[in-house]
Short mmCIF file of C-alpha atoms in Angstrom, two decimals:
data_model
loop_
_atom_site.label_atom_id
_atom_site.label_comp_id
_atom_site.label_asym_id
_atom_site.label_seq_id
_atom_site.Cartn_x
_atom_site.Cartn_y
_atom_site.Cartn_z
CA GLU A 1 7.35 -19.03 102.57
CA ASP A 2 5.81 -15.63 103.24
CA LYS A 3 5.34 -13.49 100.14
CA VAL A 4 4.24 -9.95 99.29
CA VAL A 5 3.64 -8.84 95.70
CA GLN A 6 3.15 -5.24 94.65
CA SER A 7 1.84 -3.88 91.38
CA PRO A 8 2.51 -2.09 89.20
CA LEU A 9 6.28 -1.96 89.77
CA SER A 10 6.45 1.57 88.39
CA LEU A 11 4.06 4.32 87.54
CA VAL A 12 4.38 7.74 85.91
CA VAL A 13 1.57 10.25 86.38
CA HIS A 14 1.03 13.99 86.14
CA GLU A 15 0.40 16.29 89.05
CA GLY A 16 -3.23 16.21 90.07
CA ASP A 17 -3.81 12.61 89.01
CA THR A 18 -5.11 9.96 91.39
CA VAL A 19 -3.14 6.73 91.74
CA THR A 20 -3.92 3.33 93.22
CA LEU A 21 -1.10 1.09 94.37
CA ASN A 22 -1.76 -2.61 94.89
CA CYS A 23 -0.38 -5.11 97.36
CA SER A 24 -1.21 -8.80 97.77
CA TYR A 25 0.20 -11.01 100.49
CA GLU A 26 0.54 -14.57 101.68
CA VAL A 27 1.80 -14.60 105.25
CA THR A 28 1.48 -17.32 107.86
CA ASN A 29 -0.32 -16.15 111.01
CA PHE A 30 -0.92 -12.72 109.50
CA ARG A 31 -1.00 -9.83 111.98
CA SER A 32 -0.83 -6.57 110.04
CA LEU A 33 -0.19 -4.87 106.70
CA LEU A 34 2.01 -1.79 106.61
CA TRP A 35 2.77 0.83 103.98
CA TYR A 36 6.01 2.80 103.92
CA LYS A 37 7.33 5.59 101.72
CA GLN A 38 10.99 5.56 100.76
CA GLU A 39 12.87 8.49 99.22
CA LYS A 40 16.53 7.52 98.79
CA LYS A 41 16.80 6.89 102.52
CA ALA A 42 15.21 4.63 105.12
CA PRO A 43 11.49 3.83 104.84
CA THR A 44 9.10 6.15 106.63
CA PHE A 45 5.87 4.78 108.03
CA LEU A 46 2.55 5.66 106.39
CA PHE A 47 -0.16 3.26 107.57
CA MET A 48 -0.73 0.07 109.50
CA LEU A 49 -3.86 -1.98 108.80
CA THR A 50 -5.13 -4.88 110.84
CA SER A 51 -8.87 -5.01 110.18
CA SER A 52 -10.67 -5.58 106.91
CA GLY A 53 -12.73 -2.82 105.37
CA ILE A 54 -11.65 0.02 107.62
CA GLU A 55 -10.11 2.82 105.62
CA LYS A 56 -7.23 4.75 107.10
CA LYS A 57 -6.65 8.28 105.86
CA SER A 58 -3.90 10.81 106.17
CA GLY A 59 -4.40 13.90 104.06
CA ARG A 60 -4.42 12.87 100.41
CA LEU A 61 -3.38 9.29 101.20
CA SER A 62 -5.72 6.49 102.17
CA SER A 63 -5.45 2.74 102.49
CA ILE A 64 -7.70 -0.24 103.03
CA LEU A 65 -7.21 -3.94 103.73
CA ASP A 66 -9.17 -6.96 102.51
CA LYS A 67 -8.24 -9.95 104.68
CA LYS A 68 -10.49 -12.32 102.78
CA GLU A 69 -8.87 -11.62 99.42
CA LEU A 70 -5.45 -10.95 101.00
CA PHE A 71 -4.74 -7.57 99.48
CA SER A 72 -4.45 -3.91 100.26
CA ILE A 73 -4.51 -0.73 98.22
CA LEU A 74 -2.93 2.65 98.80
CA ASN A 75 -4.64 5.60 97.13
CA ILE A 76 -3.08 8.99 96.56
CA THR A 77 -5.35 11.75 95.30
CA ALA A 78 -4.31 15.06 93.73
CA THR A 79 -0.73 13.84 93.41
CA GLN A 80 2.15 16.29 93.83
CA THR A 81 5.77 16.06 92.73
CA GLY A 82 6.68 15.50 96.38
CA ASP A 83 4.80 12.20 96.26
CA SER A 84 7.49 10.81 93.93
CA ALA A 85 9.06 7.95 95.85
CA VAL A 86 9.11 4.19 96.23
CA TYR A 87 6.08 2.88 98.11
CA LEU A 88 6.71 -0.30 100.04
CA CYS A 89 4.09 -2.70 101.30
CA ALA A 90 4.97 -5.13 104.08
CA ALA A 91 3.09 -7.79 106.01
CA THR A 92 3.83 -9.19 109.46
CA GLY A 93 3.29 -12.65 110.81
CA ALA A 94 3.54 -14.14 114.28
CA ASN A 95 7.03 -12.81 115.06
CA SER A 96 6.27 -9.31 113.73
CA LYS A 97 9.08 -9.45 111.17
CA LEU A 98 8.27 -7.48 108.05
CA THR A 99 8.05 -9.25 104.70
CA PHE A 100 8.32 -6.57 102.04
CA GLY A 101 7.29 -6.41 98.43
CA LYS A 102 9.70 -5.05 95.84
CA GLY A 103 8.14 -1.62 96.01
CA ILE A 104 6.32 0.58 93.52
CA THR A 105 8.26 3.49 92.02
CA LEU A 106 5.93 6.45 91.58
CA SER A 107 7.04 9.39 89.47
CA VAL A 108 4.84 12.48 89.46
CA ARG A 109 5.56 14.86 86.59
CA PRO A 110 4.80 18.60 86.89
CA ASP B 1 14.12 11.37 112.93
CA THR B 2 12.55 8.18 114.28
CA GLY B 3 14.82 7.88 117.32
CA VAL B 4 16.67 4.88 115.88
CA SER B 5 20.29 5.63 115.01
CA GLN B 6 22.83 3.68 112.98
CA ASP B 7 26.56 4.08 112.64
CA PRO B 8 28.31 4.50 110.29
CA ARG B 9 26.01 5.90 107.65
CA HIS B 10 28.37 4.89 104.86
CA LYS B 11 31.12 2.31 104.70
CA ILE B 12 33.44 1.56 101.81
CA THR B 13 35.65 -1.47 102.22
CA LYS B 14 37.76 -3.80 100.17
CA ARG B 15 36.72 -7.36 99.49
CA GLY B 16 37.89 -9.67 102.22
CA GLN B 17 37.82 -7.10 105.01
CA ASN B 18 35.58 -7.34 108.08
CA VAL B 19 33.03 -4.64 108.85
CA THR B 20 30.83 -3.94 111.87
CA PHE B 21 27.70 -1.81 112.02
CA ARG B 22 25.93 -0.52 115.08
CA CYS B 23 22.26 0.18 115.74
CA ASP B 24 20.83 2.06 118.72
CA PRO B 25 17.07 1.47 118.96
CA ILE B 26 14.46 3.50 120.77
CA SER B 27 15.26 2.82 124.41
CA GLU B 28 12.02 1.18 125.55
CA HIS B 29 11.74 -1.07 122.50
CA ASN B 30 12.30 -4.75 123.22
CA ARG B 31 12.47 -5.92 119.61
CA LEU B 32 15.27 -5.06 117.19
CA TYR B 33 15.38 -6.18 113.55
CA TRP B 34 18.05 -6.11 110.86
CA TYR B 35 17.14 -5.92 107.17
CA ARG B 36 19.19 -5.68 103.99
CA GLN B 37 18.09 -3.75 100.92
CA THR B 38 19.69 -3.98 97.50
CA LEU B 39 18.99 -1.67 94.60
CA GLY B 40 15.49 -2.03 93.20
CA GLN B 41 14.36 -4.42 95.90
CA GLY B 42 12.39 -4.12 99.09
CA PRO B 43 14.18 -4.71 102.39
CA GLU B 44 14.80 -8.37 103.25
CA PHE B 45 14.72 -9.70 106.78
CA LEU B 46 18.05 -10.85 108.22
CA THR B 47 17.56 -11.43 111.94
CA TYR B 48 15.81 -10.13 115.02
CA PHE B 49 16.25 -9.91 118.79
CA GLN B 50 13.86 -9.77 121.66
CA ASN B 51 15.84 -8.10 124.39
CA GLU B 52 19.24 -9.84 124.20
CA ALA B 53 17.99 -13.09 122.68
CA GLN B 54 18.40 -13.67 118.96
CA LEU B 55 15.16 -15.40 118.05
CA GLU B 56 15.38 -15.92 114.31
CA LYS B 57 17.94 -15.79 111.53
CA SER B 58 17.13 -15.74 107.84
CA ARG B 59 18.74 -18.23 105.52
CA LEU B 60 20.16 -15.10 103.85
CA LEU B 61 22.42 -14.75 106.87
CA SER B 62 25.44 -16.83 105.92
CA ASP B 63 28.03 -17.90 108.48
CA ARG B 64 30.04 -14.79 107.58
CA PHE B 65 27.36 -12.70 109.28
CA SER B 66 26.93 -12.42 113.02
CA ALA B 67 24.72 -10.18 115.10
CA GLU B 68 24.60 -9.45 118.80
CA ARG B 69 22.54 -7.44 121.23
CA PRO B 70 24.53 -8.03 124.40
CA LYS B 71 22.54 -6.05 126.95
CA GLY B 72 19.26 -5.81 125.16
CA SER B 73 20.00 -2.27 124.07
CA PHE B 74 22.22 -1.53 121.06
CA SER B 75 23.00 -4.18 118.47
CA THR B 76 25.94 -4.88 116.19
CA LEU B 77 26.03 -6.65 112.84
CA GLU B 78 29.40 -7.95 111.69
CA ILE B 79 30.25 -9.20 108.24
CA GLN B 80 33.48 -11.14 107.93
CA ARG B 81 35.44 -11.57 104.69
CA THR B 82 33.18 -9.20 102.80
CA GLU B 83 32.22 -9.98 99.21
CA GLN B 84 30.99 -7.64 96.49
CA GLY B 85 27.55 -9.21 96.82
CA ASP B 86 27.34 -7.83 100.35
CA SER B 87 27.07 -4.30 98.97
CA ALA B 88 23.68 -3.05 100.13
CA MET B 89 21.87 -0.79 102.56
CA TYR B 90 21.68 -2.39 106.01
CA LEU B 91 18.63 -1.20 107.92
CA CYS B 92 17.85 -1.55 111.57
CA ALA B 93 14.34 -1.22 112.98
CA SER B 94 12.85 -1.43 116.44
CA HIS B 95 9.48 -1.68 118.11
CA PHE B 96 7.86 -2.67 121.37
CA ARG B 97 6.24 -6.07 121.05
CA ALA B 98 3.42 -6.83 123.46
CA THR B 99 1.01 -9.76 123.33
CA SER B 100 -1.15 -7.69 121.06
CA GLY B 101 -0.68 -4.25 119.69
CA PRO B 102 0.91 -2.46 116.77
CA ASP B 103 3.63 -3.95 114.62
CA GLU B 104 4.86 -0.60 113.43
CA GLN B 105 8.62 -0.72 113.19
CA PHE B 106 10.72 2.42 113.31
CA PHE B 107 13.65 2.40 110.93
CA GLY B 108 17.06 3.93 111.40
CA PRO B 109 18.74 5.85 108.56
CA GLY B 110 20.62 2.77 107.39
CA THR B 111 24.27 1.98 106.72
CA ARG B 112 25.19 1.87 103.06
CA LEU B 113 27.97 -0.66 102.48
CA THR B 114 30.05 -0.65 99.32
CA VAL B 115 32.49 -3.52 98.84
CA LEU B 116 35.16 -2.84 96.21
#
């Protein structure tokens, strides 16, 4: 059965800190790894990763995939209170359905 | 706004009643997925359609659940004889699946179901 595990499950930091969120996966016929941000509503897309070692960046957020070790990390630098949310990692297999982890709750304190 | 809409946004019902949710995907998307999310958990896959064909159903989808996508456009998810354990956010997502290409799925706002 496909599985995605995220760690830590929750994190509290202060504004300006840098955080690293972890995601490991076991998915048959793996196609892609996706990160979403969820703030009390539907998930919003952040990144999709398909190739190992290629970093994707968007402002203060960046992510990378290691297909050999089957994990991905999401980095957030210079955190702001607006980054407080649940960060979901999901992996897709042959049928493109998303298998999600439980999510990481990030709280950024002023 | 991703372009995926769901209706209703909230539904409160009594145990034993039937409920139906609707999802309108982005028009050119051939794939439509339903997920269920309970508090403190990530979304869990329920079922998906390619055009009008339902290609996979999760074992989470008991026989009280049925989904349709009659013309390959909008989809409905019906829950019969609701139970308190059905209380959750029901999410719909769509994307265009080609032989290769991105798997990014666009989520609707969700329907939050509360069963009393």
